[in-house]
């Protein structure tokens, strides 16, 4: 379970202060699929980055399974992300000099798996997202949808507690977006906790709940009916 | 338990660092890799060739001195004596030394060389003449130690039975050494085949000039060489005690050890016994020391430039991949793995560049300068690049590249992960 308590994030640029998130408090249950929506600049990605330990809040706390992860040191955060969190970025964030299999294998090698074990597990993760025949393709040889699925496979291969997705369909056409979202639905049905940021309401409804942000504040948290 | 977990993480990080470096190197643009390795090669050559030529200049002059004059070991008269005294004792001793490959005995006598004496019209007209030293040699023996015949630039080398001819050193001739000072002069009009007058002990002797010798060693190029048989005839009674004996030793023999044998026999009381290095004139040693200091100074600057070059190349490489470093951190790859990856890449570039540079150095530059030495008045300038010197420079470049890989990677790794990914 994730608990967000009184989370505030401010950006200070000279004398200008921008409050990206204002005193946010909510919880995400284990196995839940939470969609976060809002207009551009509403603070949804900033919130995701803090929950995913990629950024520090200005104040407030984040607890994952009861552990306060707000003030971990840089290397502790990296280690925590490795073992507990998975990410899917808007622009796929694949390493261009690694092929699909190797991109997925990197966090597994970091976890201590041998290279052959990592390749085996990475291959299984790629099979799951339907990329069995694309193991050896470099990112520039894959379509946007395929790259995003490699990114999902990489996030899932290490069996994370929580999967964070930052506008995973923003760069994809409608058909490919549906394929990616269906992958998320399947994963969630198998018990994977997912927190997804999107600015499209029609995609947000696939989650169990939708948290709507406006000017850094929660406007509403609604339960979705499928 | 903690230490073992820490070691495991460290091992895993290094393993992943190797993995990422290998993948990065094998898949990055071949042109970029080529250019970086090329720059590293130039950096290495800049470190070794520039200094090597500078240090090679005095080295070349000492080589010339050893090879064309002194041999490996030289015996000469003591300062207070006119000749090498107790020569028979010395001769008996060195004849039994197995280290001696060949030797040449030189007999010296002051002389005045005059030419154009027939053309002089008035008694007040100055003579075309200069002071010199006439040296009696056995042409074959001299050639076996100093290869003197190779340095005949005009005419021919002395024949063993030639008692009518002499060879003159190039520095005695104005066309090779345009000197005209109150204390030193050179002969203006002398060609091979001309007859010259040598005044020895006040008596004039006439010889044909058979050849001109130019060895770049002052001691050789300001002398007149004549056959020992003729020397004995003109030099008067002197029991034929020589002034100089130069020895060439067999390969692997130590001049220092042979010298010590003479010393142990007490023969240093009768003559000066010196290795080639010891017999070199002080100015050559001073030039060597000065050029060495200059070379080291330039080398130090070269090393700093090389380190900065490596740093910039790797830094640009790391900065352009800042986003990917951020991504690696985001998915849980720790700093050590990323730093190892960049350090290994830097080491690869520096090592490849240095090895290719070394290949060029020893298969092209060094043989080239050996075959085509830089023509200096007092030396044949060579490229002096001993392997241990090059290896030292490679080691320094290696260390600099390790640092140069580490520092930029560390700077990027220390950035906030999100800033690196988003390019903020």
JSON list of N, CA and C in Angstrom, two decimals, chain B residues 46-48 51 292-308 392-393 396:
[
{"chain": "B", "resi": 46, "resn": "UNK", "atom": "N", "xyz": [51.98, 12.85, -29.80]},
{"chain": "B", "resi": 46, "resn": "UNK", "atom": "CA", "xyz": [52.40, 14.18, -29.38]},
{"chain": "B", "resi": 46, "resn": "UNK", "atom": "C", "xyz": [53.29, 14.07, -28.13]},
{"chain": "B", "resi": 47, "resn": "UNK", "atom": "N", "xyz": [52.92, 13.12, -27.27]},
{"chain": "B", "resi": 47, "resn": "UNK", "atom": "CA", "xyz": [53.68, 12.91, -26.03]},
{"chain": "B", "resi": 47, "resn": "UNK", "atom": "C", "xyz": [55.06, 12.32, -26.30]},
{"chain": "B", "resi": 48, "resn": "UNK", "atom": "N", "xyz": [55.13, 11.42, -27.27]},
{"chain": "B", "resi": 48, "resn": "UNK", "atom": "CA", "xyz": [56.37, 10.67, -27.45]},
{"chain": "B", "resi": 48, "resn": "UNK", "atom": "C", "xyz": [57.26, 11.22, -28.57]},
{"chain": "B", "resi": 51, "resn": "UNK", "atom": "N", "xyz": [58.93, 15.00, -27.92]},
{"chain": "B", "resi": 51, "resn": "UNK", "atom": "CA", "xyz": [59.99, 14.90, -26.93]},
{"chain": "B", "resi": 51, "resn": "UNK", "atom": "C", "xyz": [61.13, 14.03, -27.45]},
{"chain": "B", "resi": 292, "resn": "UNK", "atom": "N", "xyz": [67.39, 17.29, -22.28]},
{"chain": "B", "resi": 292, "resn": "UNK", "atom": "CA", "xyz": [66.62, 16.36, -21.46]},
{"chain": "B", "resi": 292, "resn": "UNK", "atom": "C", "xyz": [65.63, 17.13, -20.58]},
{"chain": "B", "resi": 293, "resn": "UNK", "atom": "N", "xyz": [66.14, 18.22, -19.99]},
{"chain": "B", "resi": 293, "resn": "UNK", "atom": "CA", "xyz": [65.27, 19.05, -19.14]},
{"chain": "B", "resi": 293, "resn": "UNK", "atom": "C", "xyz": [64.15, 19.65, -20.00]},
{"chain": "B", "resi": 294, "resn": "UNK", "atom": "N", "xyz": [64.56, 20.17, -21.18]},
{"chain": "B", "resi": 294, "resn": "UNK", "atom": "CA", "xyz": [63.55, 20.74, -22.08]},
{"chain": "B", "resi": 294, "resn": "UNK", "atom": "C", "xyz": [62.53, 19.68, -22.50]},
{"chain": "B", "resi": 295, "resn": "UNK", "atom": "N", "xyz": [63.06, 18.49, -22.81]},
{"chain": "B", "resi": 295, "resn": "UNK", "atom": "CA", "xyz": [62.19, 17.40, -23.23]},
{"chain": "B", "resi": 295, "resn": "UNK", "atom": "C", "xyz": [61.20, 17.03, -22.14]},
{"chain": "B", "resi": 296, "resn": "UNK", "atom": "N", "xyz": [61.71, 16.96, -20.90]},
{"chain": "B", "resi": 296, "resn": "UNK", "atom": "CA", "xyz": [60.83, 16.62, -19.78]},
{"chain": "B", "resi": 296, "resn": "UNK", "atom": "C", "xyz": [59.80, 17.72, -19.56]},
{"chain": "B", "resi": 297, "resn": "UNK", "atom": "N", "xyz": [60.23, 18.97, -19.73]},
{"chain": "B", "resi": 297, "resn": "UNK", "atom": "CA", "xyz": [59.32, 20.09, -19.56]},
{"chain": "B", "resi": 297, "resn": "UNK", "atom": "C", "xyz": [58.21, 20.01, -20.62]},
{"chain": "B", "resi": 298, "resn": "UNK", "atom": "N", "xyz": [58.65, 19.80, -21.87]},
{"chain": "B", "resi": 298, "resn": "UNK", "atom": "CA", "xyz": [57.65, 19.68, -22.95]},
{"chain": "B", "resi": 298, "resn": "UNK", "atom": "C", "xyz": [56.77, 18.45, -22.72]},
{"chain": "B", "resi": 299, "resn": "UNK", "atom": "N", "xyz": [57.42, 17.37, -22.24]},
{"chain": "B", "resi": 299, "resn": "UNK", "atom": "CA", "xyz": [56.67, 16.16, -21.95]},
{"chain": "B", "resi": 299, "resn": "UNK", "atom": "C", "xyz": [55.60, 16.40, -20.89]},
{"chain": "B", "resi": 300, "resn": "UNK", "atom": "N", "xyz": [55.97, 17.18, -19.85]},
{"chain": "B", "resi": 300, "resn": "UNK", "atom": "CA", "xyz": [55.01, 17.47, -18.77]},
{"chain": "B", "resi": 300, "resn": "UNK", "atom": "C", "xyz": [53.84, 18.28, -19.32]},
{"chain": "B", "resi": 301, "resn": "UNK", "atom": "N", "xyz": [54.16, 19.27, -20.18]},
{"chain": "B", "resi": 301, "resn": "UNK", "atom": "CA", "xyz": [53.08, 20.06, -20.78]},
{"chain": "B", "resi": 301, "resn": "UNK", "atom": "C", "xyz": [52.23, 19.14, -21.66]},
{"chain": "B", "resi": 302, "resn": "UNK", "atom": "N", "xyz": [52.92, 18.27, -22.41]},
{"chain": "B", "resi": 302, "resn": "UNK", "atom": "CA", "xyz": [52.21, 17.33, -23.28]},
{"chain": "B", "resi": 302, "resn": "UNK", "atom": "C", "xyz": [51.27, 16.44, -22.48]},
{"chain": "B", "resi": 303, "resn": "UNK", "atom": "N", "xyz": [51.73, 16.02, -21.29]},
{"chain": "B", "resi": 303, "resn": "UNK", "atom": "CA", "xyz": [50.89, 15.16, -20.46]},
{"chain": "B", "resi": 303, "resn": "UNK", "atom": "C", "xyz": [49.65, 15.90, -19.98]},
{"chain": "B", "resi": 304, "resn": "UNK", "atom": "N", "xyz": [49.84, 17.17, -19.60]},
{"chain": "B", "resi": 304, "resn": "UNK", "atom": "CA", "xyz": [48.69, 17.97, -19.15]},
{"chain": "B", "resi": 304, "resn": "UNK", "atom": "C", "xyz": [47.71, 18.14, -20.32]},
{"chain": "B", "resi": 305, "resn": "UNK", "atom": "N", "xyz": [48.26, 18.46, -21.50]},
{"chain": "B", "resi": 305, "resn": "UNK", "atom": "CA", "xyz": [47.40, 18.64, -22.67]},
{"chain": "B", "resi": 305, "resn": "UNK", "atom": "C", "xyz": [46.69, 17.32, -22.97]},
{"chain": "B", "resi": 306, "resn": "UNK", "atom": "N", "xyz": [47.45, 16.21, -22.88]},
{"chain": "B", "resi": 306, "resn": "UNK", "atom": "CA", "xyz": [46.85, 14.90, -23.15]},
{"chain": "B", "resi": 306, "resn": "UNK", "atom": "C", "xyz": [45.72, 14.61, -22.17]},
{"chain": "B", "resi": 307, "resn": "UNK", "atom": "N", "xyz": [45.97, 14.89, -20.89]},
{"chain": "B", "resi": 307, "resn": "UNK", "atom": "CA", "xyz": [44.94, 14.62, -19.87]},
{"chain": "B", "resi": 307, "resn": "UNK", "atom": "C", "xyz": [43.71, 15.46, -20.14]},
{"chain": "B", "resi": 308, "resn": "UNK", "atom": "N", "xyz": [43.92, 16.73, -20.48]},
{"chain": "B", "resi": 308, "resn": "UNK", "atom": "CA", "xyz": [42.77, 17.62, -20.75]},
{"chain": "B", "resi": 308, "resn": "UNK", "atom": "C", "xyz": [42.03, 17.12, -21.99]},
{"chain": "B", "resi": 392, "resn": "UNK", "atom": "N", "xyz": [55.91, 4.31, -19.90]},
{"chain": "B", "resi": 392, "resn": "UNK", "atom": "CA", "xyz": [55.62, 5.24, -18.80]},
{"chain": "B", "resi": 392, "resn": "UNK", "atom": "C", "xyz": [54.56, 6.25, -19.27]},
{"chain": "B", "resi": 393, "resn": "UNK", "atom": "N", "xyz": [54.76, 6.79, -20.48]},
{"chain": "B", "resi": 393, "resn": "UNK", "atom": "CA", "xyz": [53.81, 7.77, -21.00]},
{"chain": "B", "resi": 393, "resn": "UNK", "atom": "C", "xyz": [52.44, 7.13, -21.22]},
{"chain": "B", "resi": 396, "resn": "UNK", "atom": "N", "xyz": [50.79, 6.88, -17.86]},
{"chain": "B", "resi": 396, "resn": "UNK", "atom": "CA", "xyz": [50.26, 8.17, -17.41]},
{"chain": "B", "resi": 396, "resn": "UNK", "atom": "C", "xyz": [48.95, 8.48, -18.15]}
]
